Amino acid sequence: MVEVTTARRSKSWIASLRGIVQAVNPFLFRFMTVAKNESWVGEQAVPAEARVPKIDLLDASEDAYGGVIVDMKEPMNSDLFASALRASTTKWREQGKKGVWIKLPIELVNLVEVAVTEGFRYHHAEPSYLMLVKWIPTTANTLPANASHRVGIGAFVTNSKGEVLVVQENSGKFKGTGVWKLPTGVVDEGEDICTAAMREAREETGIETEFLEVLAFRQSHNSFFGKSDLFFVCMLKPTSFDIQKQDSEIAAVKWMPLEEYAAQPFIQKNEQFNYIAKACLEKKKGNYTGFSAVPTTSGFSHKQNYLYFNKKVLSGTNTCENSHTGKL
Amino acid sequence: MVEVTTARRSKSWIASLRGIVQAVNPFLFRFMTVAKNESWVGEQAVPAEARVPKIDLLDASEDAYGGVIVDMKEPMNSDLFASALRASTTKWREQGKKGVWIKLPIELVNLVEVAVTEGFRYHHAEPSYLMLVKWIPTTANTLPANASHRVGIGAFVTNSKGEVLVVQENSGKFKGTGVWKLPTGVVDEGEDICTAAMREAREETGIETEFLEVLAFRQSHNSFFGKSDLFFVCMLKPTSFDIQKQDSEIAAVKWMPLEEYAAQPFIQKNEQFNYIAKACLEKKKGNYTGFSAVPTTSGFSHKQNYLYFNKKVLSGTNTCENSHTGKL
């Protein structure tokens, strides 16, 4: 009934994030010298058991899942790293440790091959570092998964005349097609969806906005490097009206009657764009309720995040736009 | 007005995915021998300009953004790789190429240091490979961002008696707290949100379900390794009622009156859980509309994906559950 990989999959988001956050943030490691004297001890003076060379061990902090994290910061000779990693792994195995993480800054690229030779696999990489991991026990591997999605937004900005803010792109799929489309873009790492929508509208068109609702979202797969994609259609209210086109990517910007936007052959033929246009038209008529962005905290930390839901029936909630502008 | 990094950010999701998909899928590269004879040509027999050794070039396919992709598959001596990479980069620079991608399977870890020495940076990694990239021109770097989010789900399963399916976990934050919570889990790579919700409910409780709606979602940041997290609360309709608890992570499973679930002190004190519980209560009363999952295609490919939106006002749409079960 339950598969072997279930342990990783069904870990609750709370449980799975808790330990990692605790564990990865305080990367406060250093190379710890256990033995003061690394040389062979003279045979004449000491008993046989002391003739084994003392090996430096890698310092590591414990994570909340019974694993350890090694955050290499200082340059090291790869042979020295190899012997230290071998000795440390023996110790961690004896201690019953589970996952062993090694974070290698790109400057320490000379240590990557050693780690792989010692049985480590890549977990994830960012431009400046590579994270490797090894699962020590014989039990099922419960290492957390890598990031799996990229997130994008489309900005649906309508004015009081029932017009929608549209652009023509001068690169990509739509270049030269004459199609008028919503401003779109990628949500930056660490950026809120509602904030990204306001930023993209401003960057592409010069129009300032307030976030109102997520009208729809779409999940697709294998969109880049085998990863998935979530795209959120965000309804925004303009607070400025002076169009300032972005030159590098945008060929034209204008306000267009929503019905005219929806009637474009491209929209009509594209099932998914057509649904989105219908939702926008229903929204204009007042027949549609999307998800508002309400700032909340989780109870596990004091960091604010946004919950997006249909708040039509709930009162007294702040939203993304008045949270940002300070109007509460 | 528009920042330097705008080009990367505001690229539409369609445009930014198009080229990558075209480019990365057909990784059909090999090491191409340009010169049959790699040795120095005898000084006596040939003119001076022919005394330069011929260097092998790396074969690469072009991507849709004016870049090239090298997919290394066969083992190679790192010195040979270094000379080939240097010569190839000179050629790519002359050709005006932009981003150069090198995909190295973990078995070719001996080539990582060479690539970094030649100015490549890490882009992303999966257990079996590392992707490195170098931006050649002096213009702004428009390389696509790495995956930025992990996605999780909570399963809100209610029966006809107004009871909700809840679990107690035997690991993580909730272990030993006595809190009854919704089944939760991580969406697998390539998995639809609606499918993941049904899977998690089945795996943790043995209950089969049909997907109805996304009731809310939450975005948070810095949740693991600096990445962000999207968590979708999904309403499901049970189609079986025989509870079969998963032993490894779940301590208990039961049906509980929704009001009792919402009244738990933990839920009451936690702003975000409280909002979600309120939405569930309003849903039970028929006062709440979430987002349905409607299978669509994009028009750019025939691959099905799901659009999630408030389809109350739209008719004739299929949904996740009847798409899966074949009931149209």
mmCIF file of N, CA and C in Angstrom, chain A residues 199-238:
data_model
loop_
_atom_site.group_PDB
_atom_site.id
_atom_site.type_symbol
_atom_site.label_atom_id
_atom_site.label_comp_id
_atom_site.label_asym_id
_atom_site.label_seq_id
_atom_site.Cartn_x
_atom_site.Cartn_y
_atom_site.Cartn_z
ATOM 1 N N ARG A 199 5.639 44.273 -9.864
ATOM 2 C CA ARG A 199 6.949 44.622 -10.416
ATOM 3 C C ARG A 199 6.980 44.464 -11.935
ATOM 4 N N GLU A 200 6.463 43.339 -12.420
ATOM 5 C CA GLU A 200 6.496 43.100 -13.865
ATOM 6 C C GLU A 200 5.650 44.125 -14.611
ATOM 7 N N ALA A 201 4.474 44.444 -14.080
ATOM 8 C CA ALA A 201 3.635 45.457 -14.731
ATOM 9 C C ALA A 201 4.392 46.772 -14.816
ATOM 10 N N ARG A 202 5.054 47.136 -13.715
ATOM 11 C CA ARG A 202 5.807 48.396 -13.687
ATOM 12 C C ARG A 202 6.985 48.353 -14.661
ATOM 13 N N GLU A 203 7.726 47.251 -14.644
ATOM 14 C CA GLU A 203 8.931 47.181 -15.475
ATOM 15 C C GLU A 203 8.611 47.188 -16.971
ATOM 16 N N GLU A 204 7.560 46.478 -17.362
ATOM 17 C CA GLU A 204 7.263 46.378 -18.791
ATOM 18 C C GLU A 204 6.492 47.580 -19.321
ATOM 19 N N THR A 205 5.699 48.218 -18.447
ATOM 20 C CA THR A 205 4.783 49.254 -18.955
ATOM 21 C C THR A 205 4.913 50.595 -18.246
ATOM 22 N N GLY A 206 5.593 50.657 -17.122
ATOM 23 C CA GLY A 206 5.689 51.891 -16.354
ATOM 24 C C GLY A 206 4.476 52.164 -15.471
ATOM 25 N N ILE A 207 3.453 51.307 -15.542
ATOM 26 C CA ILE A 207 2.227 51.513 -14.768
ATOM 27 C C ILE A 207 2.387 50.969 -13.342
ATOM 28 N N GLU A 208 2.074 51.807 -12.360
ATOM 29 C CA GLU A 208 2.077 51.367 -10.959
ATOM 30 C C GLU A 208 0.724 50.730 -10.648
ATOM 31 N N THR A 209 0.746 49.701 -9.809
ATOM 32 C CA THR A 209 -0.498 48.971 -9.541
ATOM 33 C C THR A 209 -0.608 48.558 -8.072
ATOM 34 N N GLU A 210 -1.803 48.126 -7.707
ATOM 35 C CA GLU A 210 -2.030 47.418 -6.441
ATOM 36 C C GLU A 210 -2.543 46.026 -6.785
ATOM 37 N N PHE A 211 -2.107 45.059 -6.016
ATOM 38 C CA PHE A 211 -2.532 43.675 -6.261
ATOM 39 C C PHE A 211 -3.954 43.462 -5.742
ATOM 40 N N LEU A 212 -4.790 42.809 -6.540
ATOM 41 C CA LEU A 212 -6.150 42.492 -6.082
ATOM 42 C C LEU A 212 -6.344 40.995 -5.833
ATOM 43 N N GLU A 213 -6.203 40.181 -6.880
ATOM 44 C CA GLU A 213 -6.506 38.746 -6.738
ATOM 45 C C GLU A 213 -5.679 37.892 -7.688
ATOM 46 N N VAL A 214 -5.480 36.640 -7.301
ATOM 47 C CA VAL A 214 -5.048 35.619 -8.255
ATOM 48 C C VAL A 214 -6.321 35.079 -8.908
ATOM 49 N N LEU A 215 -6.409 35.196 -10.231
ATOM 50 C CA LEU A 215 -7.629 34.755 -10.921
ATOM 51 C C LEU A 215 -7.561 33.282 -11.308
ATOM 52 N N ALA A 216 -6.369 32.785 -11.548
ATOM 53 C CA ALA A 216 -6.195 31.396 -11.990
ATOM 54 C C ALA A 216 -4.715 31.068 -11.913
ATOM 55 N N PHE A 217 -4.415 29.785 -11.887
ATOM 56 C CA PHE A 217 -3.017 29.400 -12.052
ATOM 57 C C PHE A 217 -2.923 28.114 -12.829
ATOM 58 N N ARG A 218 -1.777 27.917 -13.427
ATOM 59 C CA ARG A 218 -1.568 26.742 -14.271
ATOM 60 C C ARG A 218 -0.264 26.066 -13.892
ATOM 61 N N GLN A 219 -0.322 24.740 -13.773
ATOM 62 C CA GLN A 219 0.892 23.967 -13.513
ATOM 63 C C GLN A 219 1.245 23.203 -14.778
ATOM 64 N N SER A 220 2.489 23.257 -15.199
ATOM 65 C CA SER A 220 2.894 22.421 -16.332
ATOM 66 C C SER A 220 4.227 21.772 -16.009
ATOM 67 N N HIS A 221 4.578 20.763 -16.799
ATOM 68 C CA HIS A 221 5.753 19.958 -16.471
ATOM 69 C C HIS A 221 6.764 19.934 -17.615
ATOM 70 N N ASN A 222 7.953 19.483 -17.282
ATOM 71 C CA ASN A 222 9.032 19.385 -18.281
ATOM 72 C C ASN A 222 9.215 20.686 -19.025
ATOM 73 N N SER A 223 9.124 21.783 -18.284
ATOM 74 C CA SER A 223 9.182 23.059 -18.983
ATOM 75 C C SER A 223 10.618 23.532 -19.165
ATOM 76 N N PHE A 224 11.519 23.193 -18.272
ATOM 77 C CA PHE A 224 12.932 23.526 -18.477
ATOM 78 C C PHE A 224 13.768 22.614 -17.602
ATOM 79 N N PHE A 225 14.785 22.016 -18.163
ATOM 80 C CA PHE A 225 15.674 21.113 -17.433
ATOM 81 C C PHE A 225 14.880 20.066 -16.653
ATOM 82 N N GLY A 226 13.734 19.644 -17.187
ATOM 83 C CA GLY A 226 12.940 18.612 -16.525
ATOM 84 C C GLY A 226 12.118 19.116 -15.352
ATOM 85 N N LYS A 227 12.191 20.406 -15.055
ATOM 86 C CA LYS A 227 11.461 20.959 -13.922
ATOM 87 C C LYS A 227 10.045 21.379 -14.337
ATOM 88 N N SER A 228 9.232 21.721 -13.339
ATOM 89 C CA SER A 228 7.853 22.123 -13.593
ATOM 90 C C SER A 228 7.705 23.625 -13.438
ATOM 91 N N ASP A 229 6.522 24.091 -13.780
ATOM 92 C CA ASP A 229 6.276 25.522 -13.880
ATOM 93 C C ASP A 229 4.887 25.831 -13.323
ATOM 94 N N LEU A 230 4.802 26.825 -12.473
ATOM 95 C CA LEU A 230 3.502 27.310 -11.993
ATOM 96 C C LEU A 230 3.358 28.747 -12.453
ATOM 97 N N PHE A 231 2.233 29.049 -13.066
ATOM 98 C CA PHE A 231 2.006 30.383 -13.633
ATOM 99 C C PHE A 231 0.715 30.951 -13.057
ATOM 100 N N PHE A 232 0.815 32.103 -12.402
ATOM 101 C CA PHE A 232 -0.326 32.707 -11.711
ATOM 102 C C PHE A 232 -0.814 33.944 -12.459
ATOM 103 N N VAL A 233 -2.095 33.950 -12.825
ATOM 104 C CA VAL A 233 -2.696 35.128 -13.449
ATOM 105 C C VAL A 233 -3.199 36.047 -12.335
ATOM 106 N N CYS A 234 -2.607 37.238 -12.256
ATOM 107 C CA CYS A 234 -2.884 38.152 -11.142
ATOM 108 C C CYS A 234 -3.652 39.369 -11.623
ATOM 109 N N MET A 235 -4.748 39.687 -10.941
ATOM 110 C CA MET A 235 -5.501 40.896 -11.268
ATOM 111 C C MET A 235 -4.958 42.069 -10.445
ATOM 112 N N LEU A 236 -4.669 43.175 -11.145
ATOM 113 C CA LEU A 236 -4.074 44.350 -10.512
ATOM 114 C C LEU A 236 -4.906 45.583 -10.835
ATOM 115 N N LYS A 237 -4.871 46.521 -9.914
ATOM 116 C CA LYS A 237 -5.583 47.793 -10.117
ATOM 117 C C LYS A 237 -4.536 48.881 -10.364
ATOM 118 N N PRO A 238 -4.637 49.588 -11.501
ATOM 119 C CA PRO A 238 -3.614 50.605 -11.773
ATOM 120 C C PRO A 238 -3.750 51.799 -10.835
#
